[in-house]
PDB file of C-alpha atoms and ligand atoms in Angstrom:
ATOM      1  CA  UNK R   1      12.205 -28.377  41.361  1.00  0.00           C
ATOM      2  CA  UNK R   2      14.892 -26.735  39.221  1.00  0.00           C
ATOM      3  CA  UNK R   3      14.167 -25.153  35.875  1.00  0.00           C
ATOM      4  CA  UNK R   4      15.607 -27.114  32.923  1.00  0.00           C
ATOM      5  CA  UNK R   5      17.115 -25.053  30.106  1.00  0.00           C
ATOM      6  CA  UNK R   6      16.771 -27.765  27.384  1.00  0.00           C
ATOM      7  CA  UNK R   7      13.847 -26.865  25.191  1.00  0.00           C
ATOM      8  CA  UNK R   8      12.780 -30.204  23.631  1.00  0.00           C
ATOM      9  CA  UNK R   9      10.365 -32.070  25.888  1.00  0.00           C
ATOM     10  CA  UNK R  10      11.821 -35.498  25.022  1.00  0.00           C
ATOM     11  CA  UNK R  11       9.548 -37.297  27.446  1.00  0.00           C
ATOM     12  CA  UNK R  12      10.416 -35.010  30.383  1.00  0.00           C
ATOM     13  CA  UNK R  13       8.151 -32.071  31.143  1.00  0.00           C
ATOM     14  CA  UNK R  14       9.446 -31.304  34.620  1.00  0.00           C
ATOM     15  CA  UNK R  15      10.991 -27.849  34.851  1.00  0.00           C
ATOM     16  CA  UNK R  16      10.646 -27.138  31.120  1.00  0.00           C
ATOM     17  CA  UNK R  17       9.445 -23.882  29.600  1.00  0.00           C
ATOM     18  CA  UNK R  18       6.461 -24.461  27.297  1.00  0.00           C
ATOM     19  CA  UNK R  19       6.937 -21.913  24.533  1.00  0.00           C
ATOM     20  CA  UNK R  20       6.157 -23.554  21.186  1.00  0.00           C
ATOM     21  CA  UNK R  21       4.775 -26.688  19.564  1.00  0.00           C
ATOM     22  CA  UNK R  22       8.289 -27.081  18.117  1.00  0.00           C
ATOM     23  CA  UNK R  23       9.306 -28.573  21.467  1.00  0.00           C
ATOM     24  CA  UNK R  24       6.930 -31.526  21.154  1.00  0.00           C
ATOM     25  CA  UNK R  25       7.120 -34.934  19.501  1.00  0.00           C
ATOM     26  CA  UNK R  26       4.096 -37.204  19.015  1.00  0.00           C
ATOM     27  CA  UNK R  27       5.172 -39.258  22.039  1.00  0.00           C
ATOM     28  CA  UNK R  28       5.324 -36.106  24.218  1.00  0.00           C
ATOM     29  CA  UNK R  29       1.791 -35.244  23.138  1.00  0.00           C
ATOM     30  CA  UNK R  30       0.665 -38.803  23.859  1.00  0.00           C
ATOM     31  CA  UNK R  31       2.280 -38.626  27.303  1.00  0.00           C
ATOM     32  CA  UNK R  32       0.301 -35.463  28.044  1.00  0.00           C
ATOM     33  CA  UNK R  33      -2.950 -36.933  26.670  1.00  0.00           C
ATOM     34  CA  UNK R  34      -2.526 -40.032  28.849  1.00  0.00           C
ATOM     35  CA  UNK R  35      -3.279 -37.875  31.903  1.00  0.00           C
ATOM     36  CA  UNK R  36      -6.177 -35.850  30.506  1.00  0.00           C
ATOM     37  CA  UNK R  37      -9.003 -38.276  31.329  1.00  0.00           C
ATOM     38  CA  UNK R  38      -7.787 -38.459  34.954  1.00  0.00           C
ATOM     39  CA  UNK R  39      -7.832 -34.661  35.069  1.00  0.00           C
ATOM     40  CA  UNK R  40     -11.398 -34.678  33.737  1.00  0.00           C
ATOM     41  CA  UNK R  41     -12.380 -37.067  36.547  1.00  0.00           C
ATOM     42  CA  UNK R  42     -10.793 -34.768  39.151  1.00  0.00           C
ATOM     43  CA  UNK R  43     -12.564 -31.732  37.692  1.00  0.00           C
ATOM     44  CA  UNK R  44     -15.945 -33.471  37.603  1.00  0.00           C
ATOM     45  CA  UNK R  45     -15.538 -34.814  41.112  1.00  0.00           C
ATOM     46  CA  UNK R  46     -16.362 -32.345  43.863  1.00  0.00           C
ATOM     47  CA  UNK R  47     -13.585 -33.879  45.981  1.00  0.00           C
ATOM     48  CA  UNK R  48     -10.503 -31.654  46.157  1.00  0.00           C
ATOM     49  CA  UNK R  49      -7.245 -32.925  44.680  1.00  0.00           C
ATOM     50  CA  UNK R  50      -3.965 -32.111  46.391  1.00  0.00           C
ATOM     51  CA  UNK R  51      -1.718 -32.852  43.421  1.00  0.00           C
ATOM     52  CA  UNK R  52      -0.455 -29.243  43.383  1.00  0.00           C
ATOM     53  CA  UNK R  53      -0.712 -28.682  47.124  1.00  0.00           C
ATOM     54  CA  UNK R  54       1.964 -26.172  48.120  1.00  0.00           C
ATOM     55  CA  UNK R  55       2.467 -24.926  44.529  1.00  0.00           C
ATOM     56  CA  UNK R  56       1.858 -21.354  43.447  1.00  0.00           C
ATOM     57  CA  UNK R  57       1.528 -20.392  39.782  1.00  0.00           C
ATOM     58  CA  UNK R  58       1.663 -16.773  38.593  1.00  0.00           C
ATOM     59  CA  UNK R  59      -0.656 -15.784  35.735  1.00  0.00           C
ATOM     60  CA  UNK R  60       0.502 -12.505  34.189  1.00  0.00           C
ATOM     61  CA  UNK R  61      -1.527 -11.423  31.173  1.00  0.00           C
ATOM     62  CA  UNK R  62      -0.488  -8.286  29.271  1.00  0.00           C
ATOM     63  CA  UNK R  63      -3.341  -8.953  26.795  1.00  0.00           C
ATOM     64  CA  UNK R  64      -7.022  -9.657  27.545  1.00  0.00           C
ATOM     65  CA  UNK R  65      -8.165 -13.249  27.939  1.00  0.00           C
ATOM     66  CA  UNK R  66     -11.201 -15.157  29.122  1.00  0.00           C
ATOM     67  CA  UNK R  67     -10.516 -18.831  28.392  1.00  0.00           C
ATOM     68  CA  UNK R  68      -6.763 -19.082  28.771  1.00  0.00           C
ATOM     69  CA  UNK R  69      -6.641 -17.030  31.960  1.00  0.00           C
ATOM     70  CA  UNK R  70      -9.775 -18.599  33.420  1.00  0.00           C
ATOM     71  CA  UNK R  71      -8.823 -22.171  32.602  1.00  0.00           C
ATOM     72  CA  UNK R  72      -5.250 -21.882  33.900  1.00  0.00           C
ATOM     73  CA  UNK R  73      -6.587 -20.312  37.088  1.00  0.00           C
ATOM     74  CA  UNK R  74      -9.196 -23.053  37.498  1.00  0.00           C
ATOM     75  CA  UNK R  75      -6.678 -25.780  36.574  1.00  0.00           C
ATOM     76  CA  UNK R  76      -4.280 -24.873  39.353  1.00  0.00           C
ATOM     77  CA  UNK R  77      -7.133 -24.615  41.869  1.00  0.00           C
ATOM     78  CA  UNK R  78      -8.715 -27.901  40.735  1.00  0.00           C
ATOM     79  CA  UNK R  79      -5.430 -29.548  41.709  1.00  0.00           C
ATOM     80  CA  UNK R  80      -5.135 -27.838  45.090  1.00  0.00           C
ATOM     81  CA  UNK R  81      -2.566 -25.191  44.111  1.00  0.00           C
ATOM     82  CA  UNK R  82      -2.776 -21.421  44.377  1.00  0.00           C
ATOM     83  CA  UNK R  83      -2.350 -18.574  41.918  1.00  0.00           C
ATOM     84  CA  UNK R  84      -0.982 -15.036  41.835  1.00  0.00           C
ATOM     85  CA  UNK R  85      -3.078 -13.319  39.173  1.00  0.00           C
ATOM     86  CA  UNK R  86      -2.183 -10.129  37.346  1.00  0.00           C
ATOM     87  CA  UNK R  87      -4.333  -9.022  34.465  1.00  0.00           C
ATOM     88  CA  UNK R  88      -3.387  -5.873  32.585  1.00  0.00           C
ATOM     89  CA  UNK R  89      -0.046  -5.358  34.366  1.00  0.00           C
ATOM     90  CA  UNK R  90       0.432  -2.241  32.216  1.00  0.00           C
ATOM     91  CA  UNK R  91      -2.175  -0.556  34.492  1.00  0.00           C
ATOM     92  CA  UNK R  92      -2.186  -2.606  37.672  1.00  0.00           C
ATOM     93  CA  UNK R  93       1.460  -3.396  38.381  1.00  0.00           C
ATOM     94  CA  UNK R  94       4.777  -1.568  38.439  1.00  0.00           C
ATOM     95  CA  UNK R  95       4.999  -2.151  34.686  1.00  0.00           C
ATOM     96  CA  UNK R  96       2.979   1.110  34.618  1.00  0.00           C
ATOM     97  CA  UNK R  97       5.977   2.836  36.244  1.00  0.00           C
ATOM     98  CA  UNK R  98       8.346   1.536  33.578  1.00  0.00           C
ATOM     99  CA  UNK R  99       9.512  -1.767  35.074  1.00  0.00           C
ATOM    100  CA  UNK R 100      10.994  -4.000  32.375  1.00  0.00           C
ATOM    101  CA  UNK R 101       9.715  -7.435  31.417  1.00  0.00           C
ATOM    102  CA  UNK R 102      12.978  -8.983  32.620  1.00  0.00           C
ATOM    103  CA  UNK R 103      12.766  -7.360  36.065  1.00  0.00           C
ATOM    104  CA  UNK R 104       9.093  -8.251  36.370  1.00  0.00           C
ATOM    105  CA  UNK R 105       9.845 -11.906  35.613  1.00  0.00           C
ATOM    106  CA  UNK R 106      12.725 -12.012  38.079  1.00  0.00           C
ATOM    107  CA  UNK R 107      10.472 -10.637  40.797  1.00  0.00           C
ATOM    108  CA  UNK R 108       7.602 -13.044  40.240  1.00  0.00           C
ATOM    109  CA  UNK R 109       9.806 -16.097  39.912  1.00  0.00           C
ATOM    110  CA  UNK R 110      10.710 -15.496  43.545  1.00  0.00           C
ATOM    111  CA  UNK R 111       7.063 -15.855  44.540  1.00  0.00           C
ATOM    112  CA  UNK R 112       5.988 -18.957  42.661  1.00  0.00           C
ATOM    113  CA  UNK R 113       6.788 -22.270  40.961  1.00  0.00           C
ATOM    114  CA  UNK R 114       5.803 -21.411  37.373  1.00  0.00           C
ATOM    115  CA  UNK R 115       4.738 -18.335  35.389  1.00  0.00           C
ATOM    116  CA  UNK R 116       2.054 -18.320  32.696  1.00  0.00           C
ATOM    117  CA  UNK R 117       2.445 -15.259  30.464  1.00  0.00           C
ATOM    118  CA  UNK R 118       0.424 -13.705  27.645  1.00  0.00           C
ATOM    119  CA  UNK R 119       1.854 -10.733  25.777  1.00  0.00           C
ATOM    120  CA  UNK R 120       0.963  -8.809  22.599  1.00  0.00           C
ATOM    121  CA  UNK R 121       4.507  -8.984  21.194  1.00  0.00           C
ATOM    122  CA  UNK R 122       5.712 -12.131  19.400  1.00  0.00           C
ATOM    123  CA  UNK R 123       8.754 -13.661  21.082  1.00  0.00           C
ATOM    124  CA  UNK R 124       8.031 -12.234  24.540  1.00  0.00           C
ATOM    125  CA  UNK R 125       7.483 -15.634  26.160  1.00  0.00           C
ATOM    126  CA  UNK R 126      10.984 -16.595  25.007  1.00  0.00           C
ATOM    127  CA  UNK R 127      12.371 -13.367  26.452  1.00  0.00           C
ATOM    128  CA  UNK R 128      10.596 -14.076  29.723  1.00  0.00           C
ATOM    129  CA  UNK R 129      12.017 -17.609  29.737  1.00  0.00           C
ATOM    130  CA  UNK R 130      15.517 -16.236  29.218  1.00  0.00           C
ATOM    131  CA  UNK R 131      15.063 -13.815  32.129  1.00  0.00           C
ATOM    132  CA  UNK R 132      13.705 -16.473  34.493  1.00  0.00           C
ATOM    133  CA  UNK R 133      16.352 -18.800  35.804  1.00  0.00           C
ATOM    134  CA  UNK R 134      14.390 -20.460  38.576  1.00  0.00           C
ATOM    135  CA  UNK R 135      10.929 -21.348  37.314  1.00  0.00           C
ATOM    136  CA  UNK R 136       9.404 -22.512  34.011  1.00  0.00           C
ATOM    137  CA  UNK R 137       7.484 -20.151  31.741  1.00  0.00           C
ATOM    138  CA  UNK R 138       4.327 -21.210  29.914  1.00  0.00           C
ATOM    139  CA  UNK R 139       3.425 -19.234  26.804  1.00  0.00           C
ATOM    140  CA  UNK R 140      -0.274 -18.315  26.930  1.00  0.00           C
ATOM    141  CA  UNK R 141      -0.081 -16.506  23.569  1.00  0.00           C
ATOM    142  CA  UNK R 142       2.615 -14.165  22.261  1.00  0.00           C
ATOM    143  CA  UNK R 143       1.235 -11.693  19.726  1.00  0.00           C
ATOM    144  CA  UNK R 144       0.870 -13.279  16.294  1.00  0.00           C
ATOM    145  CA  UNK R 145       3.398 -15.970  17.252  1.00  0.00           C
ATOM    146  CA  UNK R 146       2.118 -19.058  19.011  1.00  0.00           C
ATOM    147  CA  UNK R 147      -0.440 -20.302  21.498  1.00  0.00           C
ATOM    148  CA  UNK R 148       0.911 -23.764  22.337  1.00  0.00           C
ATOM    149  CA  UNK R 149      -1.533 -24.706  25.085  1.00  0.00           C
ATOM    150  CA  UNK R 150      -4.458 -23.852  22.791  1.00  0.00           C
ATOM    151  CA  UNK R 151      -2.998 -26.149  20.119  1.00  0.00           C
ATOM    152  CA  UNK R 152      -2.587 -28.959  22.653  1.00  0.00           C
ATOM    153  CA  UNK R 153      -6.232 -28.711  23.668  1.00  0.00           C
ATOM    154  CA  UNK R 154      -7.268 -28.442  20.010  1.00  0.00           C
ATOM    155  CA  UNK R 155      -5.271 -31.554  19.132  1.00  0.00           C
ATOM    156  CA  UNK R 156      -6.820 -33.363  22.089  1.00  0.00           C
ATOM    157  CA  UNK R 157     -10.307 -32.381  20.909  1.00  0.00           C
ATOM    158  CA  UNK R 158      -9.590 -33.735  17.416  1.00  0.00           C
ATOM    159  CA  UNK R 159      -8.051 -36.893  18.887  1.00  0.00           C
ATOM    160  CA  UNK R 160     -11.048 -37.415  21.192  1.00  0.00           C
ATOM    161  CA  UNK R 161     -13.401 -37.336  18.212  1.00  0.00           C
ATOM    162  CA  UNK R 162     -11.399 -39.172  15.532  1.00  0.00           C
ATOM    163  CA  UNK R 163      -9.080 -41.387  17.620  1.00  0.00           C
ATOM    164  CA  UNK R 164      -6.015 -40.304  15.644  1.00  0.00           C
ATOM    165  CA  UNK R 165      -3.965 -37.256  14.687  1.00  0.00           C
ATOM    166  CA  UNK R 166      -2.679 -38.535  11.339  1.00  0.00           C
ATOM    167  CA  UNK R 167      -4.271 -38.761   7.897  1.00  0.00           C
ATOM    168  CA  UNK R 168      -6.722 -35.975   8.673  1.00  0.00           C
ATOM    169  CA  UNK R 169      -8.226 -33.403   6.365  1.00  0.00           C
ATOM    170  CA  UNK R 170      -9.058 -30.106   8.040  1.00  0.00           C
ATOM    171  CA  UNK R 171     -10.111 -26.597   7.200  1.00  0.00           C
ATOM    172  CA  UNK R 172      -8.851 -23.516   9.035  1.00  0.00           C
ATOM    173  CA  UNK R 173     -10.746 -20.348   8.177  1.00  0.00           C
ATOM    174  CA  UNK R 174     -10.536 -16.658   9.021  1.00  0.00           C
ATOM    175  CA  UNK R 175      -7.373 -14.795   9.965  1.00  0.00           C
ATOM    176  CA  UNK R 176      -4.593 -17.196   9.049  1.00  0.00           C
ATOM    177  CA  UNK R 177      -1.986 -14.413   8.923  1.00  0.00           C
ATOM    178  CA  UNK R 178      -2.411 -13.205  12.503  1.00  0.00           C
ATOM    179  CA  UNK R 179      -4.021 -16.226  14.169  1.00  0.00           C
ATOM    180  CA  UNK R 180      -1.488 -17.655  16.589  1.00  0.00           C
ATOM    181  CA  UNK R 181      -3.792 -20.549  17.433  1.00  0.00           C
ATOM    182  CA  UNK R 182      -3.715 -21.637  13.777  1.00  0.00           C
ATOM    183  CA  UNK R 183       0.084 -21.289  13.670  1.00  0.00           C
ATOM    184  CA  UNK R 184       0.486 -23.609  16.652  1.00  0.00           C
ATOM    185  CA  UNK R 185      -2.144 -26.025  15.316  1.00  0.00           C
ATOM    186  CA  UNK R 186      -0.293 -26.271  11.983  1.00  0.00           C
ATOM    187  CA  UNK R 187       2.909 -27.127  13.862  1.00  0.00           C
ATOM    188  CA  UNK R 188       1.063 -29.727  15.931  1.00  0.00           C
ATOM    189  CA  UNK R 189      -0.571 -31.413  12.921  1.00  0.00           C
ATOM    190  CA  UNK R 190       2.801 -31.367  11.126  1.00  0.00           C
ATOM    191  CA  UNK R 191       4.134 -33.867  13.651  1.00  0.00           C
ATOM    192  CA  UNK R 192       1.913 -36.580  12.174  1.00  0.00           C
ATOM    193  CA  UNK R 193       1.845 -38.293   8.777  1.00  0.00           C
ATOM    194  CA  UNK R 194      -0.603 -37.553   6.016  1.00  0.00           C
ATOM    195  CA  UNK R 195      -2.348 -34.407   7.265  1.00  0.00           C
ATOM    196  CA  UNK R 196      -3.831 -31.832   4.895  1.00  0.00           C
ATOM    197  CA  UNK R 197      -5.057 -28.440   6.027  1.00  0.00           C
ATOM    198  CA  UNK R 198      -7.072 -26.146   3.765  1.00  0.00           C
ATOM    199  CA  UNK R 199      -6.605 -22.483   4.679  1.00  0.00           C
ATOM    200  CA  UNK R 200      -9.615 -20.311   3.801  1.00  0.00           C
ATOM    201  CA  UNK R 201      -9.037 -16.584   4.188  1.00  0.00           C
ATOM    202  CA  UNK R 202      -9.227 -13.276   2.388  1.00  0.00           C
ATOM    203  CA  UNK R 203      -6.058 -12.841   0.282  1.00  0.00           C
ATOM    204  CA  UNK R 204      -4.692 -10.226   2.743  1.00  0.00           C
ATOM    205  CA  UNK R 205      -4.988 -12.666   5.657  1.00  0.00           C
ATOM    206  CA  UNK R 206      -3.084 -15.597   4.202  1.00  0.00           C
ATOM    207  CA  UNK R 207       0.044 -16.865   5.911  1.00  0.00           C
ATOM    208  CA  UNK R 208       3.119 -14.701   5.348  1.00  0.00           C
ATOM    209  CA  UNK R 209       5.418 -16.226   2.711  1.00  0.00           C
ATOM    210  CA  UNK R 210       7.988 -16.904   5.452  1.00  0.00           C
ATOM    211  CA  UNK R 211       5.457 -18.807   7.573  1.00  0.00           C
ATOM    212  CA  UNK R 212       4.005 -20.655   4.570  1.00  0.00           C
ATOM    213  CA  UNK R 213       7.469 -21.850   3.502  1.00  0.00           C
ATOM    214  CA  UNK R 214       8.477 -22.704   7.078  1.00  0.00           C
ATOM    215  CA  UNK R 215       5.287 -24.652   7.845  1.00  0.00           C
ATOM    216  CA  UNK R 216       5.200 -26.426   4.470  1.00  0.00           C
ATOM    217  CA  UNK R 217       8.665 -27.863   5.091  1.00  0.00           C
ATOM    218  CA  UNK R 218       7.337 -29.561   8.226  1.00  0.00           C
ATOM    219  CA  UNK R 219       5.437 -32.243   6.328  1.00  0.00           C
ATOM    220  CA  UNK R 220       1.861 -30.978   6.412  1.00  0.00           C
ATOM    221  CA  UNK R 221       0.092 -30.294   3.117  1.00  0.00           C
ATOM    222  CA  UNK R 222      -1.242 -26.717   3.174  1.00  0.00           C
ATOM    223  CA  UNK R 223      -3.744 -25.643   0.522  1.00  0.00           C
ATOM    224  CA  UNK R 224      -4.697 -21.957   0.433  1.00  0.00           C
ATOM    225  CA  UNK R 225      -8.192 -21.177  -0.821  1.00  0.00           C
ATOM    226  CA  UNK R 226     -10.179 -17.961  -0.953  1.00  0.00           C
ATOM    227  CA  UNK R 227     -13.658 -19.114  -1.837  1.00  0.00           C
ATOM    228  CA  UNK R 228     -16.142 -21.195   0.136  1.00  0.00           C
ATOM    229  CA  UNK R 229     -16.894 -23.300  -2.944  1.00  0.00           C
ATOM    230  CA  UNK R 230     -13.350 -24.709  -2.671  1.00  0.00           C
ATOM    231  CA  UNK R 231     -14.051 -26.305   0.746  1.00  0.00           C
ATOM    232  CA  UNK R 232     -13.658 -30.091   0.418  1.00  0.00           C
ATOM    233  CA  UNK R 233     -16.642 -32.094   1.602  1.00  0.00           C
ATOM    234  CA  UNK R 234     -14.611 -34.722   3.439  1.00  0.00           C
ATOM    235  CA  UNK R 235     -13.140 -32.575   6.243  1.00  0.00           C
ATOM    236  CA  UNK R 236     -12.603 -34.171   9.648  1.00  0.00           C
ATOM    237  CA  UNK R 237     -12.680 -30.766  11.331  1.00  0.00           C
ATOM    238  CA  UNK R 238     -13.360 -27.133  10.636  1.00  0.00           C
ATOM    239  CA  UNK R 239     -11.297 -24.679  12.683  1.00  0.00           C
ATOM    240  CA  UNK R 240     -12.918 -21.276  12.363  1.00  0.00           C
ATOM    241  CA  UNK R 241     -11.194 -18.138  13.722  1.00  0.00           C
ATOM    242  CA  UNK R 242     -12.056 -14.481  14.100  1.00  0.00           C
ATOM    243  CA  UNK R 243     -10.244 -11.721  12.246  1.00  0.00           C
ATOM    244  CA  UNK R 244      -7.846 -10.335  14.855  1.00  0.00           C
ATOM    245  CA  UNK R 245      -8.957  -6.707  15.099  1.00  0.00           C
ATOM    246  CA  UNK R 246      -6.192  -5.868  17.573  1.00  0.00           C
ATOM    247  CA  UNK R 247      -3.514  -6.656  14.956  1.00  0.00           C
ATOM    248  CA  UNK R 248      -4.810  -3.991  12.521  1.00  0.00           C
ATOM    249  CA  UNK R 249      -3.644  -0.370  12.508  1.00  0.00           C
ATOM    250  CA  UNK R 250      -6.179   0.576   9.823  1.00  0.00           C
ATOM    251  CA  UNK R 251      -9.763  -0.036  10.998  1.00  0.00           C
ATOM    252  CA  UNK R 252     -11.115   0.434   7.483  1.00  0.00           C
ATOM    253  CA  UNK R 253      -8.979  -2.480   6.349  1.00  0.00           C
ATOM    254  CA  UNK R 254     -10.280  -4.562   9.271  1.00  0.00           C
ATOM    255  CA  UNK R 255     -13.897  -3.744   8.362  1.00  0.00           C
ATOM    256  CA  UNK R 256     -13.227  -4.769   4.766  1.00  0.00           C
ATOM    257  CA  UNK R 257     -12.055  -8.284   5.712  1.00  0.00           C
ATOM    258  CA  UNK R 258     -13.954  -9.159   8.904  1.00  0.00           C
ATOM    259  CA  UNK R 259     -16.617 -11.833   8.725  1.00  0.00           C
ATOM    260  CA  UNK R 260     -15.984 -12.578   5.089  1.00  0.00           C
ATOM    261  CA  UNK R 261     -16.530 -16.237   5.928  1.00  0.00           C
ATOM    262  CA  UNK R 262     -19.386 -17.165   8.258  1.00  0.00           C
ATOM    263  CA  UNK R 263     -20.642 -20.618   9.174  1.00  0.00           C
ATOM    264  CA  UNK R 264     -24.353 -20.651   8.423  1.00  0.00           C
ATOM    265  CA  UNK R 265     -26.709 -23.645   8.335  1.00  0.00           C
ATOM    266  CA  UNK R 266     -26.587 -23.388   4.520  1.00  0.00           C
ATOM    267  CA  UNK R 267     -22.768 -23.532   4.405  1.00  0.00           C
ATOM    268  CA  UNK R 268     -22.734 -26.460   6.809  1.00  0.00           C
ATOM    269  CA  UNK R 269     -25.381 -28.347   4.810  1.00  0.00           C
ATOM    270  CA  UNK R 270     -23.498 -27.752   1.573  1.00  0.00           C
ATOM    271  CA  UNK R 271     -19.909 -28.493   2.604  1.00  0.00           C
ATOM    272  CA  UNK R 272     -20.114 -30.335   5.950  1.00  0.00           C
ATOM    273  CA  UNK R 273     -20.453 -34.049   6.615  1.00  0.00           C
ATOM    274  CA  UNK R 274     -21.690 -36.194   9.484  1.00  0.00           C
ATOM    275  CA  UNK R 275     -18.234 -36.913  10.975  1.00  0.00           C
ATOM    276  CA  UNK R 276     -17.040 -33.336  11.018  1.00  0.00           C
ATOM    277  CA  UNK R 277     -16.378 -31.382  14.197  1.00  0.00           C
ATOM    278  CA  UNK R 278     -16.674 -27.609  14.199  1.00  0.00           C
ATOM    279  CA  UNK R 279     -14.030 -25.908  16.318  1.00  0.00           C
ATOM    280  CA  UNK R 280     -13.196 -22.299  17.197  1.00  0.00           C
ATOM    281  CA  UNK R 281     -10.620 -21.087  19.745  1.00  0.00           C
ATOM    282  CA  UNK R 282     -13.049 -18.261  20.649  1.00  0.00           C
ATOM    283  CA  UNK R 283     -13.968 -15.498  21.147  1.00  0.00           C
ATOM    284  CA  UNK R 284     -16.215 -15.473  18.099  1.00  0.00           C
ATOM    285  CA  UNK R 285     -17.455 -12.150  16.829  1.00  0.00           C
ATOM    286  CA  UNK R 286     -20.054 -13.170  14.324  1.00  0.00           C
ATOM    287  CA  UNK R 287     -18.183 -15.726  12.215  1.00  0.00           C
ATOM    288  CA  UNK R 288     -20.342 -18.663  13.371  1.00  0.00           C
ATOM    289  CA  UNK R 289     -24.090 -18.132  13.450  1.00  0.00           C
ATOM    290  CA  UNK R 290     -25.501 -18.978  16.882  1.00  0.00           C
ATOM    291  CA  UNK R 291     -27.996 -21.366  15.265  1.00  0.00           C
ATOM    292  CA  UNK R 292     -25.031 -23.700  14.703  1.00  0.00           C
ATOM    293  CA  UNK R 293     -24.324 -23.951  18.465  1.00  0.00           C
ATOM    294  CA  UNK R 294     -26.857 -26.725  19.100  1.00  0.00           C
ATOM    295  CA  UNK R 295     -25.573 -28.891  16.266  1.00  0.00           C
ATOM    296  CA  UNK R 296     -23.894 -31.993  17.744  1.00  0.00           C
ATOM    297  CA  UNK R 297     -20.876 -31.329  15.531  1.00  0.00           C
ATOM    298  CA  UNK R 298     -20.242 -27.912  17.118  1.00  0.00           C
ATOM    299  CA  UNK R 299     -17.712 -28.448  19.930  1.00  0.00           C
ATOM    300  CA  UNK R 300     -16.430 -24.882  20.437  1.00  0.00           C
ATOM    301  CA  UNK R 301     -18.648 -24.134  23.454  1.00  0.00           C
ATOM    302  CA  UNK R 302     -18.664 -27.740  24.647  1.00  0.00           C
ATOM    303  CA  UNK R 303     -15.815 -30.268  24.690  1.00  0.00           C
ATOM    304  CA  UNK R 304     -13.227 -27.862  23.264  1.00  0.00           C
ATOM    305  CA  UNK R 305     -13.720 -25.566  26.262  1.00  0.00           C
ATOM    306  CA  UNK R 306     -13.716 -28.334  28.868  1.00  0.00           C
ATOM    307  CA  UNK R 307     -10.666 -29.951  27.272  1.00  0.00           C
ATOM    308  CA  UNK R 308      -8.851 -26.637  27.681  1.00  0.00           C
ATOM    309  CA  UNK R 309      -8.993 -26.981  31.428  1.00  0.00           C
ATOM    310  CA  UNK R 310      -8.213 -30.711  31.528  1.00  0.00           C
ATOM    311  CA  UNK R 311      -5.216 -30.382  29.200  1.00  0.00           C
ATOM    312  CA  UNK R 312      -3.873 -27.399  31.155  1.00  0.00           C
ATOM    313  CA  UNK R 313      -4.327 -29.295  34.435  1.00  0.00           C
ATOM    314  CA  UNK R 314      -2.214 -32.145  33.060  1.00  0.00           C
ATOM    315  CA  UNK R 315       0.365 -29.800  31.573  1.00  0.00           C
ATOM    316  CA  UNK R 316       0.877 -27.729  34.727  1.00  0.00           C
ATOM    317  CA  UNK R 317       1.137 -30.887  36.866  1.00  0.00           C
ATOM    318  CA  UNK R 318       3.711 -32.366  34.474  1.00  0.00           C
ATOM    319  CA  UNK R 319       5.768 -29.172  34.308  1.00  0.00           C
ATOM    320  CA  UNK R 320       5.741 -28.949  38.109  1.00  0.00           C
ATOM    321  CA  UNK R 321       6.884 -32.559  38.353  1.00  0.00           C
ATOM    322  CA  UNK R 322       3.715 -33.753  40.085  1.00  0.00           C
ATOM    323  CA  UNK R 323       2.792 -36.423  37.518  1.00  0.00           C
TER     324      UNK R 323
HETATM  325  N1  LIG K 401      -8.733 -19.103  22.908  1.00  0.00           N
HETATM  326  C1  LIG K 401      -8.228 -18.107  23.626  1.00  0.00           C
HETATM  327  O1  LIG K 401      -6.992 -17.902  23.696  1.00  0.00           O
HETATM  328  O2  LIG K 401      -9.163 -17.355  24.265  1.00  0.00           O
HETATM  329  P1  LIG K 401      -8.845 -16.150  25.250  1.00  0.00           P
HETATM  330  O3  LIG K 401      -8.188 -15.065  24.427  1.00  0.00           O
HETATM  331  O4  LIG K 401     -10.156 -15.731  25.834  1.00  0.00           O
HETATM  332  O5  LIG K 401      -7.879 -16.658  26.280  1.00  0.00           O
END
């Protein structure tokens, strides 16, 4: 399977780098979603699948991860493939001796059929894709940039609950400035008509003006708010996020903005509704009280997690040309 240098998916995932939600159209997302329930069946069935038999996928994570690393690893194995796994290459690979990103990518592309990369610097997945000529790159989060596979699983979770991705009203709360999962979700929701997203954050953690202008041109209505009493009561989903401590150089500033907005039973009773789902990309560090976890509307430790694996199973199989 040769790598394809075109970036737009255009109905063909095989050999494509997956770097940004900008590459997707609604029909590409629908094509991916069409396979997700089959992936769920495979994952729930103890019988091994051999869809990725003979495939090897490298997971190289320059930043910590639980869900993205774990679910990609499990996804490949659920489908009968194998993984080369490198966490913290800065300590446990020749990156520690000064090897460049480009050289590292060119080495690992010789060992596998696709590379999944997470990196703290925005734009690194694109750099990796430019260095790799033989195998596709999947962006597992690049600094404050994007996290496209998270957005795909988030969109699937919303779609599973509401049966549509248009004409939705949502609330994203927390660190909107640095939250790459929110950036990708905004791009994803922008592909559909009639979506409105309220953005609740401390003033310092609003979107940059550049991002606000860029995202607003995409057709989604973005409404920035800084007080809980501005939350509309008709939201279809809440998407809570943590304040991204690792993006701060001044810890005093971090302490002053962290956990300004917390989901409590009182907040949920006052501003929630029966049809709402409560999402979080996780990890959470206090911004949703644990008493909320058992509420049927809370999906962050339930379907949102499981969907992460199913969506990544479908995505990897499509990129490797096995679906
Ligand atoms: N949601 C998410 O990206 O989680 P991890 O950082 O644990 O992968």
